[in-house]
Amino acid sequence: PSLKNFLVEAAEAVPHHDGGTLEELWRTQQGMAPGTPLSLGNLGGGSDYVGFYNHIGVPSLGHGFGGGSGIGHSAYDTYAFVTRFADPGFKAHTTSSRLLAVAALRLANATVLPYDYERFGREMSGIVEGLLSDGKRTEDERKALRGLVSAFRDMEGTGRTLNTARAHALEKGMNKVQAQEANSHLRRVERAMTREEGLVGRPWFKNLMFAADYDNGYATMALPTVQEALKAGESVRVIRETQDLTARVNEANLEIIAAIGAMG
């Protein structure tokens, strides 16, 4: 979630091969009016980012151009098929490459990393509120989950302050030391929400925000330590995992606050 707005802004700068911009195409496909946030999914597992995102907590993104051919990862996934049927002239490939190039250049040249923890906190608190809406939760589970909602809402507020402070600092100018210190803290935000021992039964998966669903290597599971405990019906474990996660979110929030302070 911390890179979703960044990706949309990059798409605004990329022309689409059928006219307009890539962002305008996405907006049309989703039926979203101008100015309303586009819906982007969350990363799960089974792709090239897993070592960075699921293992060590580096913010990551992925994109692709879908279609109805259904030949990916099959014996028909060939150069001949692409050139004759899937993407004659490699127009979609070119658009995709342009998006990647714009995103890479903007990240590489950013004075301060463009992570958006306002959206991150808002999306994650919404996910926890969804878990709270289940009438099967015990009162102790609800109390723990409400604490996690509060932690993510705090992050949303701090993230909003970060967005304002970063824009102001970039406008007035920052020295190299300030930028390096701010970025050092921002790089630690999502790593603070990992756990060295990993998920129960899956120690390699250390990111506690999202992971591949235990039953589906490609599907996304948000807050896996909490959701897996809920699926197992182990109330004590639900409370323990929720409280552990809340502490890590609070630690991550302190890194955001430190980044704000570094920017003056």
CSV table of C-alpha atoms in Angstrom, one decimal:
chain,number,residue,atom,x,y,z
A,1,PRO,CA,0.0,0.0,0.0
A,2,SER,CA,2.9,2.4,0.6
A,3,LEU,CA,3.7,2.5,-3.2
A,4,LYS,CA,0.2,2.5,-4.6
A,5,ASN,CA,-0.2,6.2,-5.1
A,6,PHE,CA,3.4,6.4,-6.4
A,7,LEU,CA,2.5,3.8,-9.1
A,8,VAL,CA,-0.6,5.7,-10.1
A,9,GLU,CA,1.3,8.9,-10.4
A,10,ALA,CA,3.9,7.1,-12.6
A,11,ALA,CA,1.0,5.8,-14.8
A,12,GLU,CA,-0.2,9.4,-15.3
A,13,ALA,CA,3.1,10.1,-17.1
A,14,VAL,CA,2.9,7.1,-19.4
A,15,PRO,CA,1.1,7.3,-22.7
A,16,HIS,CA,-1.1,4.3,-23.5
A,17,HIS,CA,-0.8,2.7,-26.9
A,18,ASP,CA,-4.5,3.1,-27.6
A,19,GLY,CA,-4.6,6.8,-26.6
A,20,GLY,CA,-4.6,8.8,-23.4
A,21,THR,CA,-2.5,7.8,-20.5
A,22,LEU,CA,-2.1,4.5,-18.7
A,23,GLU,CA,-3.7,6.0,-15.6
A,24,GLU,CA,-6.8,7.0,-17.7
A,25,LEU,CA,-7.1,3.5,-19.0
A,26,TRP,CA,-7.1,2.0,-15.5
A,27,ARG,CA,-9.6,4.6,-14.4
A,28,THR,CA,-11.9,3.8,-17.3
A,29,GLN,CA,-11.6,0.0,-16.7
A,30,GLN,CA,-12.6,0.5,-13.0
A,31,GLY,CA,-15.3,3.0,-13.8
A,32,MET,CA,-13.7,5.5,-11.4
A,33,ALA,CA,-14.4,9.2,-11.7
A,34,PRO,CA,-11.4,11.6,-11.9
A,35,GLY,CA,-10.0,12.4,-8.5
A,36,THR,CA,-11.2,9.2,-6.8
A,37,PRO,CA,-8.5,6.7,-5.7
A,38,LEU,CA,-7.9,3.8,-8.0
A,39,SER,CA,-8.2,0.3,-6.6
A,40,LEU,CA,-4.9,-1.6,-6.6
A,41,GLY,CA,-4.5,-5.1,-5.2
A,42,ASN,CA,-1.9,-6.3,-2.7
A,43,LEU,CA,1.1,-8.5,-3.2
A,44,GLY,CA,0.8,-12.1,-2.1
A,45,GLY,CA,3.3,-14.8,-3.1
A,46,GLY,CA,4.6,-16.7,-6.0
A,47,SER,CA,6.4,-14.0,-8.0
A,48,ASP,CA,9.8,-12.4,-8.3
A,49,TYR,CA,9.3,-9.9,-5.4
A,50,VAL,CA,8.9,-12.5,-2.7
A,51,GLY,CA,12.6,-12.3,-1.6
A,52,PHE,CA,12.4,-8.6,-1.0
A,53,TYR,CA,8.8,-8.2,0.2
A,54,ASN,CA,7.8,-11.3,2.0
A,55,HIS,CA,11.3,-12.2,3.4
A,56,ILE,CA,12.9,-8.9,4.4
A,57,GLY,CA,10.0,-6.3,4.2
A,58,VAL,CA,11.2,-4.1,1.3
A,59,PRO,CA,8.2,-2.2,-0.2
A,60,SER,CA,7.6,-3.7,-3.6
A,61,LEU,CA,5.2,-3.4,-6.5
A,62,GLY,CA,4.2,-5.4,-9.5
A,63,HIS,CA,2.2,-4.7,-12.6
A,64,GLY,CA,1.1,-6.6,-15.7
A,65,PHE,CA,-1.2,-6.4,-18.8
A,66,GLY,CA,-3.8,-9.1,-18.7
A,67,GLY,CA,-5.9,-10.6,-21.4
A,68,GLY,CA,-8.1,-13.5,-22.4
A,69,SER,CA,-5.5,-15.7,-24.1
A,70,GLY,CA,-4.7,-17.9,-21.1
A,71,ILE,CA,-1.4,-19.2,-22.5
A,72,GLY,CA,1.0,-17.8,-19.8
A,73,HIS,CA,3.4,-20.4,-18.4
A,74,SER,CA,2.2,-22.9,-21.1
A,75,ALA,CA,3.9,-24.5,-24.1
A,76,TYR,CA,2.1,-21.9,-26.3
A,77,ASP,CA,3.7,-19.0,-24.4
A,78,THR,CA,6.1,-18.3,-27.4
A,79,TYR,CA,7.5,-15.4,-29.4
A,80,ALA,CA,5.4,-16.5,-32.3
A,81,PHE,CA,2.1,-16.4,-30.3
A,82,VAL,CA,2.9,-13.0,-28.9
A,83,THR,CA,3.8,-11.4,-32.2
A,84,ARG,CA,0.8,-12.9,-34.1
A,85,PHE,CA,-1.9,-12.8,-31.5
A,86,ALA,CA,-1.2,-11.5,-28.0
A,87,ASP,CA,0.6,-8.3,-28.7
A,88,PRO,CA,1.4,-7.6,-32.4
A,89,GLY,CA,4.0,-4.8,-32.6
A,90,PHE,CA,4.8,-5.3,-28.9
A,91,LYS,CA,2.6,-2.2,-28.1
A,92,ALA,CA,1.6,-3.4,-24.6
A,93,HIS,CA,5.2,-4.6,-23.9
A,94,THR,CA,6.4,-1.1,-24.8
A,95,THR,CA,3.8,0.6,-22.5
A,96,SER,CA,4.7,-1.8,-19.7
A,97,SER,CA,8.4,-1.0,-20.1
A,98,ARG,CA,7.7,2.7,-20.0
A,99,LEU,CA,5.9,2.4,-16.8
A,100,LEU,CA,8.7,0.4,-15.3
A,101,ALA,CA,11.3,2.9,-16.5
A,102,VAL,CA,9.4,5.9,-15.1
A,103,ALA,CA,8.9,4.2,-11.7
A,104,ALA,CA,12.6,3.1,-11.5
A,105,LEU,CA,13.9,6.6,-12.5
A,106,ARG,CA,11.6,8.4,-10.0
A,107,LEU,CA,12.6,6.0,-7.2
A,108,ALA,CA,16.3,6.2,-8.0
A,109,ASN,CA,16.2,10.0,-8.1
A,110,ALA,CA,13.9,10.7,-5.2
A,111,THR,CA,15.5,13.0,-2.6
A,112,VAL,CA,13.2,11.4,0.0
A,113,LEU,CA,11.6,8.0,-0.6
A,114,PRO,CA,7.9,8.5,-1.8
A,115,TYR,CA,6.4,5.9,0.6
A,116,ASP,CA,2.8,6.8,1.5
A,117,TYR,CA,2.0,5.6,5.1
A,118,GLU,CA,-1.3,7.6,5.2
A,119,ARG,CA,-2.8,5.2,2.7
A,120,PHE,CA,-1.0,2.2,4.2
A,121,GLY,CA,-2.5,2.9,7.7
A,122,ARG,CA,-5.9,3.6,6.3
A,123,GLU,CA,-6.0,0.4,4.2
A,124,MET,CA,-4.6,-1.8,7.0
A,125,SER,CA,-7.0,-0.4,9.6
A,126,GLY,CA,-9.9,-1.2,7.2
A,127,ILE,CA,-8.7,-4.8,6.9
A,128,VAL,CA,-8.7,-5.2,10.7
A,129,GLU,CA,-12.1,-3.6,11.0
A,130,GLY,CA,-13.3,-6.3,8.6
A,131,LEU,CA,-12.0,-8.9,11.0
A,132,LEU,CA,-13.8,-7.2,13.9
A,133,SER,CA,-17.1,-7.3,12.1
A,134,ASP,CA,-17.2,-11.1,12.4
A,135,GLY,CA,-19.7,-11.9,15.2
A,136,LYS,CA,-17.7,-14.9,16.2
A,137,ARG,CA,-14.9,-12.9,17.8
A,138,THR,CA,-14.6,-13.1,21.6
A,139,GLU,CA,-14.5,-10.0,23.7
A,140,ASP,CA,-10.8,-10.4,24.4
A,141,GLU,CA,-10.1,-10.9,20.7
A,142,ARG,CA,-12.1,-7.8,20.0
A,143,LYS,CA,-10.1,-5.8,22.5
A,144,ALA,CA,-6.8,-6.9,20.9
A,145,LEU,CA,-8.1,-6.2,17.4
A,146,ARG,CA,-9.3,-2.7,18.4
A,147,GLY,CA,-5.8,-2.0,19.7
A,148,LEU,CA,-4.4,-2.9,16.3
A,149,VAL,CA,-7.0,-0.7,14.5
A,150,SER,CA,-5.9,2.2,16.7
A,151,ALA,CA,-2.2,1.6,15.9
A,152,PHE,CA,-2.9,1.6,12.1
A,153,ARG,CA,-5.1,4.7,12.5
A,154,ASP,CA,-2.2,6.4,14.3
A,155,MET,CA,0.0,5.4,11.3
A,156,GLU,CA,-2.5,7.0,9.0
A,157,GLY,CA,-2.3,10.3,10.8
A,158,THR,CA,1.4,10.2,11.1
A,159,GLY,CA,1.6,9.3,7.4
A,160,ARG,CA,-0.5,12.3,6.5
A,161,THR,CA,2.0,14.5,8.5
A,162,LEU,CA,4.8,12.8,6.6
A,163,ASN,CA,3.3,13.6,3.3
A,164,THR,CA,2.9,17.3,4.2
A,165,ALA,CA,6.4,17.5,5.8
A,166,ARG,CA,8.1,15.9,2.8
A,167,ALA,CA,6.4,18.2,0.3
A,168,HIS,CA,7.4,21.2,2.4
A,169,ALA,CA,10.9,20.1,2.9
A,170,LEU,CA,11.4,19.4,-0.8
A,171,GLU,CA,10.0,22.8,-1.7
A,172,LYS,CA,12.3,24.7,0.6
A,173,GLY,CA,15.3,22.4,-0.1
A,174,MET,CA,17.0,19.7,2.0
A,175,ASN,CA,20.7,19.1,2.6
A,176,LYS,CA,22.2,15.7,2.0
A,177,VAL,CA,22.5,14.7,5.7
A,178,GLN,CA,18.8,15.5,6.3
A,179,ALA,CA,17.7,13.4,3.3
A,180,GLN,CA,19.9,10.5,4.2
A,181,GLU,CA,18.6,10.4,7.8
A,182,ALA,CA,15.0,10.7,6.7
A,183,ASN,CA,15.5,7.8,4.2
A,184,SER,CA,17.3,5.7,6.7
A,185,HIS,CA,14.2,5.8,8.9
A,186,LEU,CA,11.8,5.3,6.1
A,187,ARG,CA,13.6,2.2,5.0
A,188,ARG,CA,13.1,0.8,8.4
A,189,VAL,CA,9.3,1.3,8.6
A,190,GLU,CA,8.2,-1.8,6.9
A,191,ARG,CA,11.1,-3.9,8.2
A,192,ALA,CA,9.8,-3.0,11.7
A,193,MET,CA,6.7,-5.0,10.7
A,194,THR,CA,8.6,-8.2,10.0
A,195,ARG,CA,9.4,-10.9,12.5
A,196,GLU,CA,12.8,-12.7,12.5
A,197,GLU,CA,11.2,-16.1,13.4
A,198,GLY,CA,8.6,-15.6,10.6
A,199,LEU,CA,5.1,-17.0,10.4
A,200,VAL,CA,4.1,-20.1,12.3
A,201,GLY,CA,5.2,-23.1,10.2
A,202,ARG,CA,6.6,-20.8,7.5
A,203,PRO,CA,9.8,-19.2,9.0
A,204,TRP,CA,11.0,-17.8,5.7
A,205,PHE,CA,7.9,-15.6,5.4
A,206,LYS,CA,8.8,-12.7,7.8
A,207,ASN,CA,6.6,-9.9,6.6
A,208,LEU,CA,3.6,-9.7,8.9
A,209,MET,CA,1.5,-7.4,6.6
A,210,PHE,CA,0.9,-9.7,3.6
A,211,ALA,CA,1.9,-13.2,2.6
A,212,ALA,CA,0.8,-15.9,0.2
A,213,ASP,CA,-2.3,-17.7,1.5
A,214,TYR,CA,-1.2,-20.9,3.2
A,215,ASP,CA,-3.6,-22.9,1.0
A,216,ASN,CA,-2.8,-21.0,-2.2
A,217,GLY,CA,0.7,-20.0,-3.1
A,218,TYR,CA,-0.5,-17.0,-5.3
A,219,ALA,CA,-3.4,-15.6,-3.4
A,220,THR,CA,-2.9,-12.7,-0.9
A,221,MET,CA,-3.5,-13.0,2.8
A,222,ALA,CA,-3.4,-9.8,4.8
A,223,LEU,CA,-2.1,-9.9,8.4
A,224,PRO,CA,-1.2,-13.6,8.1
A,225,THR,CA,-0.2,-14.2,11.7
A,226,VAL,CA,-3.6,-13.0,12.9
A,227,GLN,CA,-5.7,-14.5,10.2
A,228,GLU,CA,-4.0,-17.9,10.4
A,229,ALA,CA,-4.7,-17.9,14.1
A,230,LEU,CA,-8.3,-17.0,13.5
A,231,LYS,CA,-8.7,-19.8,10.9
A,232,ALA,CA,-7.2,-22.2,13.4
A,233,GLY,CA,-9.7,-21.2,16.0
A,234,GLU,CA,-7.0,-20.6,18.7
A,235,SER,CA,-8.2,-17.6,20.7
A,236,VAL,CA,-5.2,-17.3,22.9
A,237,ARG,CA,-3.0,-17.3,19.8
A,238,VAL,CA,-5.2,-14.7,18.1
A,239,ILE,CA,-4.7,-12.4,21.1
A,240,ARG,CA,-1.0,-13.0,21.3
A,241,GLU,CA,-0.4,-12.5,17.6
A,242,THR,CA,-2.6,-9.4,17.5
A,243,GLN,CA,-0.7,-7.8,20.4
A,244,ASP,CA,2.6,-8.7,18.9
A,245,LEU,CA,1.6,-7.1,15.6
A,246,THR,CA,0.3,-4.0,17.4
A,247,ALA,CA,3.7,-3.5,19.1
A,248,ARG,CA,5.5,-3.8,15.7
A,249,VAL,CA,3.1,-1.3,14.0
A,250,ASN,CA,3.8,1.1,16.9
A,251,GLU,CA,7.5,0.7,16.4
A,252,ALA,CA,7.1,1.3,12.7
A,253,ASN,CA,5.2,4.5,13.5
A,254,LEU,CA,8.1,5.7,15.5
A,255,GLU,CA,10.3,5.4,12.5
A,256,ILE,CA,7.9,7.6,10.5
A,257,ILE,CA,8.0,10.2,13.3
A,258,ALA,CA,11.8,10.1,13.2
A,259,ALA,CA,11.8,10.6,9.5
A,260,ILE,CA,9.5,13.7,9.9
A,261,GLY,CA,11.9,15.0,12.5
A,262,ALA,CA,14.9,14.5,10.3
A,263,MET,CA,13.4,16.7,7.6
A,264,GLY,CA,13.2,19.6,9.9
